[in-house]
JSON list of C-alpha atoms in Angstrom, two decimals:
[
{"chain": "A", "resi": 1364, "resn": "MET", "atom": "CA", "xyz": [-3.82, -3.46, 0.69]},
{"chain": "A", "resi": 1365, "resn": "LYS", "atom": "CA", "xyz": [-1.94, -4.98, -2.34]},
{"chain": "A", "resi": 1366, "resn": "LYS", "atom": "CA", "xyz": [-2.65, -5.67, -5.95]},
{"chain": "A", "resi": 1367, "resn": "ILE", "atom": "CA", "xyz": [-1.35, -7.67, -8.81]},
{"chain": "A", "resi": 1368, "resn": "ILE", "atom": "CA", "xyz": [-1.81, -6.83, -12.33]},
{"chain": "A", "resi": 1369, "resn": "ILE", "atom": "CA", "xyz": [-0.98, -9.64, -14.55]},
{"chain": "A", "resi": 1370, "resn": "GLY", "atom": "CA", "xyz": [-1.18, -9.77, -18.38]},
{"chain": "A", "resi": 1371, "resn": "PHE", "atom": "CA", "xyz": [-0.10, -6.67, -20.20]},
{"chain": "A", "resi": 1372, "resn": "ILE", "atom": "CA", "xyz": [0.90, -5.39, -16.92]},
{"chain": "A", "resi": 1373, "resn": "LEU", "atom": "CA", "xyz": [1.55, -7.30, -13.82]},
{"chain": "A", "resi": 1374, "resn": "LEU", "atom": "CA", "xyz": [1.11, -5.40, -10.42]},
{"chain": "A", "resi": 1375, "resn": "PRO", "atom": "CA", "xyz": [1.02, -7.35, -7.19]},
{"chain": "A", "resi": 1376, "resn": "LEU", "atom": "CA", "xyz": [-0.31, -5.57, -4.18]},
{"chain": "A", "resi": 1377, "resn": "ILE", "atom": "CA", "xyz": [-0.85, -6.85, -0.69]},
{"chain": "A", "resi": 1378, "resn": "ILE", "atom": "CA", "xyz": [-2.33, -4.83, 2.13]},
{"chain": "A", "resi": 1379, "resn": "PHE", "atom": "CA", "xyz": [-1.60, -5.51, 5.68]},
{"chain": "A", "resi": 1380, "resn": "ALA", "atom": "CA", "xyz": [-4.08, -4.73, 8.37]},
{"chain": "A", "resi": 1381, "resn": "THR", "atom": "CA", "xyz": [-2.52, -4.77, 11.69]},
{"chain": "A", "resi": 1382, "resn": "GLY", "atom": "CA", "xyz": [-5.07, -2.67, 10.58]},
{"chain": "A", "resi": 1383, "resn": "VAL", "atom": "CA", "xyz": [-1.62, -2.13, 4.78]},
{"chain": "A", "resi": 1384, "resn": "MET", "atom": "CA", "xyz": [0.60, -7.38, -1.45]},
{"chain": "A", "resi": 1385, "resn": "PHE", "atom": "CA", "xyz": [-0.65, -4.80, -2.31]},
{"chain": "A", "resi": 1386, "resn": "VAL", "atom": "CA", "xyz": [-1.21, -7.41, 1.01]},
{"chain": "A", "resi": 1387, "resn": "LEU", "atom": "CA", "xyz": [-3.21, -5.77, 3.69]},
{"chain": "A", "resi": 1388, "resn": "VAL", "atom": "CA", "xyz": [-2.89, -7.02, 7.23]},
{"chain": "A", "resi": 1389, "resn": "GLY", "atom": "CA", "xyz": [-4.82, -6.29, 10.30]},
{"chain": "A", "resi": 1390, "resn": "GLY", "atom": "CA", "xyz": [-4.07, -5.14, 13.83]},
{"chain": "A", "resi": 1391, "resn": "GLY", "atom": "CA", "xyz": [-1.00, -6.48, 15.69]},
{"chain": "A", "resi": 1392, "resn": "LEU", "atom": "CA", "xyz": [-1.67, -9.71, 17.73]},
{"chain": "A", "resi": 1393, "resn": "ASN", "atom": "CA", "xyz": [-1.53, -7.77, 21.08]},
{"chain": "A", "resi": 1394, "resn": "SER", "atom": "CA", "xyz": [-4.39, -5.75, 20.05]},
{"chain": "A", "resi": 1395, "resn": "MET", "atom": "CA", "xyz": [-6.59, -8.71, 20.36]},
{"chain": "A", "resi": 1396, "resn": "PHE", "atom": "CA", "xyz": [-6.25, -8.80, 24.14]},
{"chain": "A", "resi": 1397, "resn": "LYS", "atom": "CA", "xyz": [-4.42, -5.58, 25.23]},
{"chain": "A", "resi": 1398, "resn": "LYS", "atom": "CA", "xyz": [-6.32, -2.40, 25.51]},
{"chain": "A", "resi": 1399, "resn": "ASP", "atom": "CA", "xyz": [-3.34, -0.21, 24.93]},
{"chain": "A", "resi": 1400, "resn": "SER", "atom": "CA", "xyz": [-1.24, -2.35, 22.46]},
{"chain": "A", "resi": 1401, "resn": "GLY", "atom": "CA", "xyz": [0.13, -0.65, 19.37]},
{"chain": "A", "resi": 1402, "resn": "VAL", "atom": "CA", "xyz": [-0.98, -1.51, 15.87]},
{"chain": "A", "resi": 1403, "resn": "SER", "atom": "CA", "xyz": [1.74, -1.52, 13.17]},
{"chain": "A", "resi": 1404, "resn": "THR", "atom": "CA", "xyz": [1.00, -1.17, 9.39]},
{"chain": "A", "resi": 1405, "resn": "ALA", "atom": "CA", "xyz": [3.31, -2.65, 6.70]},
{"chain": "A", "resi": 1406, "resn": "GLU", "atom": "CA", "xyz": [3.08, -2.54, 2.94]},
{"chain": "A", "resi": 1407, "resn": "ASP", "atom": "CA", "xyz": [4.86, -4.61, 0.32]},
{"chain": "A", "resi": 1408, "resn": "LYS", "atom": "CA", "xyz": [4.49, -3.93, -3.34]},
{"chain": "A", "resi": 1409, "resn": "THR", "atom": "CA", "xyz": [5.67, -5.65, -6.49]},
{"chain": "A", "resi": 1410, "resn": "GLN", "atom": "CA", "xyz": [6.43, -3.27, -9.26]},
{"chain": "A", "resi": 1411, "resn": "PRO", "atom": "CA", "xyz": [4.36, -3.66, -12.57]},
{"chain": "A", "resi": 1412, "resn": "GLN", "atom": "CA", "xyz": [5.77, -6.13, -15.12]},
{"chain": "A", "resi": 1413, "resn": "THR", "atom": "CA", "xyz": [4.85, -5.71, -18.87]},
{"chain": "A", "resi": 1414, "resn": "LYS", "atom": "CA", "xyz": [3.71, -8.52, -21.01]},
{"chain": "A", "resi": 1415, "resn": "LYS", "atom": "CA", "xyz": [2.62, -7.67, -24.61]},
{"chain": "A", "resi": 1416, "resn": "THR", "atom": "CA", "xyz": [0.37, -9.58, -26.77]},
{"chain": "A", "resi": 1417, "resn": "ASP", "atom": "CA", "xyz": [0.92, -8.49, -30.30]},
{"chain": "A", "resi": 1418, "resn": "VAL", "atom": "CA", "xyz": [-1.29, -9.31, -33.24]},
{"chain": "A", "resi": 1419, "resn": "PRO", "atom": "CA", "xyz": [0.12, -9.53, -36.73]},
{"chain": "A", "resi": 1420, "resn": "SER", "atom": "CA", "xyz": [-0.59, -6.26, -38.61]},
{"chain": "A", "resi": 1421, "resn": "ALA", "atom": "CA", "xyz": [-2.13, -8.35, -41.46]},
{"chain": "A", "resi": 1422, "resn": "GLN", "atom": "CA", "xyz": [-4.68, -9.96, -39.26]},
{"chain": "A", "resi": 1423, "resn": "ALA", "atom": "CA", "xyz": [-7.54, -8.11, -37.76]},
{"chain": "A", "resi": 1424, "resn": "PRO", "atom": "CA", "xyz": [-7.97, -9.03, -34.15]},
{"chain": "A", "resi": 1425, "resn": "ASN", "atom": "CA", "xyz": [-11.20, -10.80, -33.46]},
{"chain": "A", "resi": 1426, "resn": "ILE", "atom": "CA", "xyz": [-11.50, -9.53, -29.83]},
{"chain": "A", "resi": 1427, "resn": "THR", "atom": "CA", "xyz": [-14.02, -8.20, -27.71]},
{"chain": "A", "resi": 1428, "resn": "GLN", "atom": "CA", "xyz": [-13.50, -5.10, -25.51]},
{"chain": "A", "resi": 1429, "resn": "VAL", "atom": "CA", "xyz": [-14.28, -5.71, -21.81]},
{"chain": "A", "resi": 1430, "resn": "THR", "atom": "CA", "xyz": [-16.99, -3.21, -20.49]},
{"chain": "A", "resi": 1431, "resn": "LYS", "atom": "CA", "xyz": [-16.15, -3.47, -16.63]},
{"chain": "A", "resi": 1432, "resn": "PRO", "atom": "CA", "xyz": [-13.80, -5.06, -14.24]},
{"chain": "A", "resi": 1433, "resn": "ALA", "atom": "CA", "xyz": [-14.67, -8.73, -13.30]},
{"chain": "A", "resi": 1434, "resn": "ILE", "atom": "CA", "xyz": [-14.34, -8.94, -9.49]},
{"chain": "A", "resi": 1435, "resn": "SER", "atom": "CA", "xyz": [-13.94, -12.16, -7.40]},
{"chain": "A", "resi": 1436, "resn": "TYR", "atom": "CA", "xyz": [-13.60, -12.64, -3.67]},
{"chain": "A", "resi": 1437, "resn": "ALA", "atom": "CA", "xyz": [-12.13, -15.64, -1.68]},
{"chain": "A", "resi": 1438, "resn": "ILE", "atom": "CA", "xyz": [-11.00, -16.27, 1.76]},
{"chain": "A", "resi": 1439, "resn": "THR", "atom": "CA", "xyz": [-8.06, -18.21, 3.18]},
{"chain": "A", "resi": 1440, "resn": "TYR", "atom": "CA", "xyz": [-7.02, -19.17, 6.77]},
{"chain": "A", "resi": 1441, "resn": "TYR", "atom": "CA", "xyz": [-3.99, -19.95, 8.82]},
{"chain": "A", "resi": 1442, "resn": "ASP", "atom": "CA", "xyz": [-4.50, -22.14, 11.60]},
{"chain": "A", "resi": 1443, "resn": "VAL", "atom": "CA", "xyz": [-3.64, -21.22, 15.32]},
{"chain": "A", "resi": 1444, "resn": "SER", "atom": "CA", "xyz": [-4.39, -22.98, 18.62]},
{"chain": "A", "resi": 1445, "resn": "GLY", "atom": "CA", "xyz": [-4.02, -22.44, 22.35]},
{"chain": "A", "resi": 1446, "resn": "LEU", "atom": "CA", "xyz": [-6.31, -22.45, 25.45]},
{"chain": "A", "resi": 1447, "resn": "THR", "atom": "CA", "xyz": [-4.97, -19.28, 27.13]},
{"chain": "A", "resi": 1448, "resn": "LYS", "atom": "CA", "xyz": [-4.37, -15.74, 25.60]},
{"chain": "A", "resi": 1449, "resn": "ASP", "atom": "CA", "xyz": [-0.66, -16.22, 25.91]},
{"chain": "A", "resi": 1450, "resn": "GLU", "atom": "CA", "xyz": [-0.74, -19.59, 24.23]},
{"chain": "A", "resi": 1451, "resn": "ILE", "atom": "CA", "xyz": [-2.92, -18.30, 21.35]},
{"chain": "A", "resi": 1452, "resn": "LYS", "atom": "CA", "xyz": [-0.56, -15.29, 20.87]},
{"chain": "A", "resi": 1453, "resn": "ALA", "atom": "CA", "xyz": [2.56, -17.33, 20.93]},
{"chain": "A", "resi": 1454, "resn": "ASN", "atom": "CA", "xyz": [1.09, -19.78, 18.57]},
{"chain": "A", "resi": 1455, "resn": "MET", "atom": "CA", "xyz": [-0.07, -17.02, 16.20]},
{"chain": "A", "resi": 1456, "resn": "THR", "atom": "CA", "xyz": [3.38, -15.55, 16.05]},
{"chain": "A", "resi": 1457, "resn": "GLN", "atom": "CA", "xyz": [4.90, -18.93, 15.14]},
{"chain": "A", "resi": 1458, "resn": "ALA", "atom": "CA", "xyz": [2.25, -19.57, 12.46]},
{"chain": "A", "resi": 1459, "resn": "ARG", "atom": "CA", "xyz": [3.15, -16.30, 10.83]},
{"chain": "A", "resi": 1460, "resn": "LYS", "atom": "CA", "xyz": [6.84, -16.58, 11.12]},
{"chain": "A", "resi": 1461, "resn": "GLY", "atom": "CA", "xyz": [8.69, -16.50, 7.89]},
{"chain": "A", "resi": 1462, "resn": "THR", "atom": "CA", "xyz": [5.60, -15.60, 5.76]},
{"chain": "A", "resi": 1463, "resn": "PHE", "atom": "CA", "xyz": [4.22, -12.30, 4.35]},
{"chain": "A", "resi": 1464, "resn": "LEU", "atom": "CA", "xyz": [1.97, -12.29, 7.50]},
{"chain": "A", "resi": 1465, "resn": "GLU", "atom": "CA", "xyz": [4.87, -12.00, 9.86]},
{"chain": "A", "resi": 1466, "resn": "GLY", "atom": "CA", "xyz": [4.10, -9.40, 12.39]},
{"chain": "A", "resi": 1467, "resn": "HIS", "atom": "CA", "xyz": [0.35, -9.06, 11.31]},
{"chain": "A", "resi": 1468, "resn": "ASN", "atom": "CA", "xyz": [-2.75, -10.87, 11.95]},
{"chain": "A", "resi": 1469, "resn": "GLY", "atom": "CA", "xyz": [-4.52, -10.94, 8.54]},
{"chain": "A", "resi": 1470, "resn": "ALA", "atom": "CA", "xyz": [-4.20, -9.70, 4.96]},
{"chain": "A", "resi": 1471, "resn": "THR", "atom": "CA", "xyz": [-6.04, -8.80, 1.97]},
{"chain": "A", "resi": 1472, "resn": "THR", "atom": "CA", "xyz": [-4.48, -9.60, -1.34]},
{"chain": "A", "resi": 1473, "resn": "ALA", "atom": "CA", "xyz": [-5.62, -7.78, -4.50]},
{"chain": "A", "resi": 1474, "resn": "GLU", "atom": "CA", "xyz": [-4.58, -9.19, -7.77]},
{"chain": "A", "resi": 1475, "resn": "ILE", "atom": "CA", "xyz": [-5.47, -7.28, -10.99]},
{"chain": "A", "resi": 1476, "resn": "ASN", "atom": "CA", "xyz": [-5.10, -9.32, -14.28]},
{"chain": "A", "resi": 1477, "resn": "ILE", "atom": "CA", "xyz": [-5.05, -7.05, -17.25]},
{"chain": "A", "resi": 1478, "resn": "ASN", "atom": "CA", "xyz": [-4.50, -7.97, -20.86]},
{"chain": "A", "resi": 1479, "resn": "PHE", "atom": "CA", "xyz": [-4.41, -5.82, -23.98]},
{"chain": "A", "resi": 1480, "resn": "LYS", "atom": "CA", "xyz": [-4.37, -7.21, -27.57]},
{"chain": "A", "resi": 1481, "resn": "ARG", "atom": "CA", "xyz": [-2.48, -4.81, -29.96]},
{"chain": "A", "resi": 1482, "resn": "ARG", "atom": "CA", "xyz": [-1.11, -4.44, -33.49]},
{"chain": "A", "resi": 1483, "resn": "GLN", "atom": "CA", "xyz": [0.95, -1.93, -35.13]},
{"chain": "A", "resi": 1484, "resn": "LEU", "atom": "CA", "xyz": [-0.71, -0.45, -38.34]},
{"chain": "A", "resi": 1485, "resn": "ALA", "atom": "CA", "xyz": [0.78, 1.96, -40.75]},
{"chain": "A", "resi": 1486, "resn": "ASP", "atom": "CA", "xyz": [-0.41, 5.11, -38.87]},
{"chain": "A", "resi": 1487, "resn": "LYS", "atom": "CA", "xyz": [-1.33, 4.03, -35.35]},
{"chain": "A", "resi": 1488, "resn": "CYS", "atom": "CA", "xyz": [-1.21, 1.30, -32.63]},
{"chain": "A", "resi": 1489, "resn": "GLU", "atom": "CA", "xyz": [-4.42, -0.51, -32.43]},
{"chain": "A", "resi": 1490, "resn": "THR", "atom": "CA", "xyz": [-5.26, -1.84, -28.84]},
{"chain": "A", "resi": 1491, "resn": "VAL", "atom": "CA", "xyz": [-8.21, -3.68, -27.26]},
{"chain": "A", "resi": 1492, "resn": "MET", "atom": "CA", "xyz": [-8.39, -4.45, -23.62]},
{"chain": "A", "resi": 1493, "resn": "ASP", "atom": "CA", "xyz": [-9.82, -8.08, -23.56]},
{"chain": "A", "resi": 1494, "resn": "LYS", "atom": "CA", "xyz": [-9.34, -8.73, -19.72]},
{"chain": "A", "resi": 1495, "resn": "PHE", "atom": "CA", "xyz": [-9.49, -6.74, -16.66]},
{"chain": "A", "resi": 1496, "resn": "ASP", "atom": "CA", "xyz": [-9.94, -9.09, -13.60]},
{"chain": "A", "resi": 1497, "resn": "LEU", "atom": "CA", "xyz": [-9.69, -8.18, -10.02]},
{"chain": "A", "resi": 1498, "resn": "SER", "atom": "CA", "xyz": [-9.32, -10.89, -7.37]},
{"chain": "A", "resi": 1499, "resn": "LEU", "atom": "CA", "xyz": [-9.51, -10.20, -3.79]},
{"chain": "A", "resi": 1500, "resn": "ILE", "atom": "CA", "xyz": [-8.24, -12.75, -1.21]},
{"chain": "A", "resi": 1501, "resn": "TYR", "atom": "CA", "xyz": [-8.71, -12.20, 2.50]},
{"chain": "A", "resi": 1502, "resn": "THR", "atom": "CA", "xyz": [-6.38, -14.16, 4.92]},
{"chain": "A", "resi": 1503, "resn": "TYR", "atom": "CA", "xyz": [-7.52, -14.54, 8.56]},
{"chain": "A", "resi": 1504, "resn": "PRO", "atom": "CA", "xyz": [-6.39, -16.54, 11.47]},
{"chain": "A", "resi": 1505, "resn": "ARG", "atom": "CA", "xyz": [-8.48, -19.52, 12.44]},
{"chain": "A", "resi": 1506, "resn": "LEU", "atom": "CA", "xyz": [-8.60, -20.59, 16.05]},
{"chain": "A", "resi": 1507, "resn": "THR", "atom": "CA", "xyz": [-8.91, -24.46, 15.99]},
{"chain": "A", "resi": 1508, "resn": "SER", "atom": "CA", "xyz": [-9.08, -24.75, 19.68]},
{"chain": "A", "resi": 1509, "resn": "LEU", "atom": "CA", "xyz": [-12.05, -22.28, 19.83]},
{"chain": "A", "resi": 1510, "resn": "PRO", "atom": "CA", "xyz": [-14.45, -24.93, 21.00]},
{"chain": "A", "resi": 1511, "resn": "SER", "atom": "CA", "xyz": [-12.30, -25.64, 24.12]},
{"chain": "A", "resi": 1512, "resn": "VAL", "atom": "CA", "xyz": [-11.29, -22.18, 25.38]},
{"chain": "A", "resi": 1513, "resn": "SER", "atom": "CA", "xyz": [-13.16, -20.32, 28.01]},
{"chain": "A", "resi": 1514, "resn": "SER", "atom": "CA", "xyz": [-16.12, -18.12, 27.18]},
{"chain": "A", "resi": 1515, "resn": "GLY", "atom": "CA", "xyz": [-14.18, -14.98, 27.84]},
{"chain": "A", "resi": 1516, "resn": "ILE", "atom": "CA", "xyz": [-11.47, -15.80, 25.49]},
{"chain": "A", "resi": 1517, "resn": "ALA", "atom": "CA", "xyz": [-14.02, -17.13, 22.82]},
{"chain": "A", "resi": 1518, "resn": "ALA", "atom": "CA", "xyz": [-15.71, -13.67, 22.96]},
{"chain": "A", "resi": 1519, "resn": "ALA", "atom": "CA", "xyz": [-12.53, -11.85, 22.72]},
{"chain": "A", "resi": 1520, "resn": "TRP", "atom": "CA", "xyz": [-11.39, -13.85, 19.76]},
{"chain": "A", "resi": 1521, "resn": "ASN", "atom": "CA", "xyz": [-14.70, -13.44, 17.91]},
{"chain": "A", "resi": 1522, "resn": "THR", "atom": "CA", "xyz": [-14.78, -9.82, 18.51]},
{"chain": "A", "resi": 1523, "resn": "PHE", "atom": "CA", "xyz": [-11.23, -9.46, 17.36]},
{"chain": "A", "resi": 1524, "resn": "ILE", "atom": "CA", "xyz": [-12.00, -11.40, 14.12]},
{"chain": "A", "resi": 1525, "resn": "ALA", "atom": "CA", "xyz": [-15.00, -9.44, 13.38]},
{"chain": "A", "resi": 1526, "resn": "ALA", "atom": "CA", "xyz": [-13.04, -6.12, 13.87]},
{"chain": "A", "resi": 1527, "resn": "LEU", "atom": "CA", "xyz": [-10.39, -7.49, 11.67]},
{"chain": "A", "resi": 1528, "resn": "LYS", "atom": "CA", "xyz": [-12.84, -8.35, 8.92]},
{"chain": "A", "resi": 1529, "resn": "VAL", "atom": "CA", "xyz": [-14.34, -4.94, 9.06]},
{"chain": "A", "resi": 1530, "resn": "HIS", "atom": "CA", "xyz": [-10.87, -3.41, 8.59]},
{"chain": "A", "resi": 1531, "resn": "GLU", "atom": "CA", "xyz": [-9.85, -5.66, 5.65]},
{"chain": "A", "resi": 1532, "resn": "GLU", "atom": "CA", "xyz": [-13.03, -5.14, 3.97]},
{"chain": "A", "resi": 1533, "resn": "GLY", "atom": "CA", "xyz": [-12.42, -1.52, 4.17]},
{"chain": "A", "resi": 1534, "resn": "HIS", "atom": "CA", "xyz": [-9.20, -2.04, 2.32]},
{"chain": "A", "resi": 1535, "resn": "ALA", "atom": "CA", "xyz": [-10.93, -4.20, -0.17]},
{"chain": "A", "resi": 1536, "resn": "LYS", "atom": "CA", "xyz": [-13.61, -1.53, -0.88]},
{"chain": "A", "resi": 1537, "resn": "ILE", "atom": "CA", "xyz": [-10.63, 0.88, -1.70]},
{"chain": "A", "resi": 1538, "resn": "GLU", "atom": "CA", "xyz": [-9.24, -1.56, -4.19]},
{"chain": "A", "resi": 1539, "resn": "VAL", "atom": "CA", "xyz": [-12.57, -2.09, -5.80]},
{"chain": "A", "resi": 1540, "resn": "GLU", "atom": "CA", "xyz": [-13.11, 1.68, -6.07]},
{"chain": "A", "resi": 1541, "resn": "ARG", "atom": "CA", "xyz": [-9.48, 2.21, -7.42]},
{"chain": "A", "resi": 1542, "resn": "ALA", "atom": "CA", "xyz": [-9.90, -0.68, -9.97]},
{"chain": "A", "resi": 1543, "resn": "ASN", "atom": "CA", "xyz": [-12.77, 0.95, -11.53]},
{"chain": "A", "resi": 1544, "resn": "ILE", "atom": "CA", "xyz": [-10.89, 4.22, -11.80]},
{"chain": "A", "resi": 1545, "resn": "LEU", "atom": "CA", "xyz": [-7.92, 2.42, -13.43]},
{"chain": "A", "resi": 1546, "resn": "PHE", "atom": "CA", "xyz": [-10.28, 0.59, -15.89]},
{"chain": "A", "resi": 1547, "resn": "GLN", "atom": "CA", "xyz": [-11.71, 3.83, -16.96]},
{"chain": "A", "resi": 1548, "resn": "LYS", "atom": "CA", "xyz": [-8.23, 5.52, -17.15]},
{"chain": "A", "resi": 1549, "resn": "LEU", "atom": "CA", "xyz": [-7.03, 2.80, -19.45]},
{"chain": "A", "resi": 1550, "resn": "LEU", "atom": "CA", "xyz": [-10.07, 3.04, -21.72]},
{"chain": "A", "resi": 1551, "resn": "SER", "atom": "CA", "xyz": [-9.44, 6.72, -22.01]},
{"chain": "A", "resi": 1552, "resn": "LEU", "atom": "CA", "xyz": [-6.00, 6.43, -23.16]},
{"chain": "A", "resi": 1553, "resn": "PRO", "atom": "CA", "xyz": [-5.63, 8.19, -26.57]},
{"chain": "A", "resi": 1554, "resn": "GLU", "atom": "CA", "xyz": [-4.62, 6.58, -29.92]},
{"chain": "A", "resi": 1555, "resn": "TYR", "atom": "CA", "xyz": [-0.90, 6.46, -30.33]},
{"chain": "A", "resi": 1556, "resn": "LYS", "atom": "CA", "xyz": [1.11, 6.18, -33.67]},
{"chain": "A", "resi": 1557, "resn": "THR", "atom": "CA", "xyz": [3.44, 3.50, -32.19]},
{"chain": "A", "resi": 1558, "resn": "CYS", "atom": "CA", "xyz": [2.78, 0.68, -29.74]},
{"chain": "A", "resi": 1559, "resn": "GLU", "atom": "CA", "xyz": [6.04, 1.91, -28.01]},
{"chain": "A", "resi": 1560, "resn": "GLU", "atom": "CA", "xyz": [4.33, 5.08, -27.30]},
{"chain": "A", "resi": 1561, "resn": "PHE", "atom": "CA", "xyz": [1.37, 3.22, -26.04]},
{"chain": "A", "resi": 1562, "resn": "ASP", "atom": "CA", "xyz": [3.56, 1.21, -23.74]},
{"chain": "A", "resi": 1563, "resn": "GLN", "atom": "CA", "xyz": [5.11, 4.29, -22.17]},
{"chain": "A", "resi": 1564, "resn": "ALA", "atom": "CA", "xyz": [1.70, 5.87, -21.56]},
{"chain": "A", "resi": 1565, "resn": "TYR", "atom": "CA", "xyz": [0.35, 2.64, -20.09]},
{"chain": "A", "resi": 1566, "resn": "ASP", "atom": "CA", "xyz": [3.28, 2.62, -17.75]},
{"chain": "A", "resi": 1567, "resn": "VAL", "atom": "CA", "xyz": [2.82, 6.24, -16.61]},
{"chain": "A", "resi": 1568, "resn": "ALA", "atom": "CA", "xyz": [-0.91, 5.51, -16.08]},
{"chain": "A", "resi": 1569, "resn": "THR", "atom": "CA", "xyz": [-0.60, 2.39, -13.93]},
{"chain": "A", "resi": 1570, "resn": "ASN", "atom": "CA", "xyz": [2.50, 3.77, -11.86]},
{"chain": "A", "resi": 1571, "resn": "THR", "atom": "CA", "xyz": [0.73, 6.87, -11.10]},
{"chain": "A", "resi": 1572, "resn": "HIS", "atom": "CA", "xyz": [-2.49, 5.00, -10.27]},
{"chain": "A", "resi": 1573, "resn": "GLU", "atom": "CA", "xyz": [-0.39, 2.65, -7.97]},
{"chain": "A", "resi": 1574, "resn": "GLU", "atom": "CA", "xyz": [1.16, 5.52, -6.08]},
{"chain": "A", "resi": 1575, "resn": "GLU", "atom": "CA", "xyz": [-2.10, 7.18, -5.50]},
{"chain": "A", "resi": 1576, "resn": "THR", "atom": "CA", "xyz": [-3.71, 4.15, -4.39]},
{"chain": "A", "resi": 1577, "resn": "LYS", "atom": "CA", "xyz": [-0.85, 3.44, -1.85]},
{"chain": "A", "resi": 1578, "resn": "LEU", "atom": "CA", "xyz": [-1.41, 7.01, -0.46]},
{"chain": "A", "resi": 1579, "resn": "ILE", "atom": "CA", "xyz": [-5.14, 6.32, -0.12]},
{"chain": "A", "resi": 1580, "resn": "GLY", "atom": "CA", "xyz": [-4.54, 3.01, 1.66]},
{"chain": "A", "resi": 1581, "resn": "ALA", "atom": "CA", "xyz": [-2.07, 4.61, 3.94]},
{"chain": "A", "resi": 1582, "resn": "GLN", "atom": "CA", "xyz": [-4.67, 7.40, 4.73]},
{"chain": "A", "resi": 1583, "resn": "TYR", "atom": "CA", "xyz": [-7.16, 4.74, 5.55]},
{"chain": "A", "resi": 1584, "resn": "ASP", "atom": "CA", "xyz": [-4.89, 3.08, 8.15]},
{"chain": "A", "resi": 1585, "resn": "LYS", "atom": "CA", "xyz": [-4.18, 6.60, 9.47]},
{"chain": "A", "resi": 1586, "resn": "ASP", "atom": "CA", "xyz": [-7.90, 7.49, 9.94]},
{"chain": "A", "resi": 1587, "resn": "THR", "atom": "CA", "xyz": [-8.69, 4.16, 11.55]},
{"chain": "A", "resi": 1588, "resn": "GLN", "atom": "CA", "xyz": [-5.44, 3.98, 13.50]},
{"chain": "A", "resi": 1589, "resn": "GLY", "atom": "CA", "xyz": [-4.71, 0.67, 11.72]},
{"chain": "A", "resi": 1590, "resn": "GLY", "atom": "CA", "xyz": [-7.85, -0.74, 12.77]},
{"chain": "A", "resi": 1591, "resn": "ARG", "atom": "CA", "xyz": [-7.94, 0.32, 16.35]},
{"chain": "A", "resi": 1592, "resn": "LEU", "atom": "CA", "xyz": [-10.95, 2.62, 15.92]},
{"chain": "A", "resi": 1593, "resn": "GLN", "atom": "CA", "xyz": [-12.83, -0.32, 14.23]},
{"chain": "A", "resi": 1594, "resn": "GLY", "atom": "CA", "xyz": [-12.27, -2.45, 17.34]},
{"chain": "A", "resi": 1595, "resn": "ILE", "atom": "CA", "xyz": [-9.10, -4.32, 16.57]},
{"chain": "A", "resi": 1596, "resn": "SER", "atom": "CA", "xyz": [-7.65, -3.08, 19.85]},
{"chain": "A", "resi": 1597, "resn": "PHE", "atom": "CA", "xyz": [-9.26, -3.87, 23.09]}
]
């Protein structure tokens, strides 16, 4: 799954679940209908970008420190159609072509928006984290022809979507847990004499956290066989 940190640091992450910006995407299309079809995993991550908000040293910042991450969820869909399994698979492949979903069925996008206000004093860099938002967006296929397909295909589709959601929600759970860890890690950064030193410590903390999260997501995909063990493969 992927995440984006915006503000003081910008870190996009998508997790792909063919079972992992961070995007997470679910099991391969063939897994919806074929018992032995393979499930691929892909991951695309945007490196952190730093955005600094400095407060004049003569002006005391009137800022409230956030006490916990603010978490939100949303769902988006891409439409597919078809009456037979082959038609649905072909249409899904075409719908994803040229997008971040290409080769994958669904995705979970995690966007972390962090902002630090800071000012350089004579003997230290004063910092306050006034924003830490985590936005999780699931992207799933939507079969617009579902009312017209046979009962067997409808059942296969609904079971596939349910399994895909279980897998993606597993990625989202990891992102929530990791966001809370990152939040505490940033709160625990020591006081630095200069804001440049703070920037360096911030970069080390977030980059290390990002790599650790990537490994955890990869292990989740390995443990679930990219979602196959959760029912994405039939």
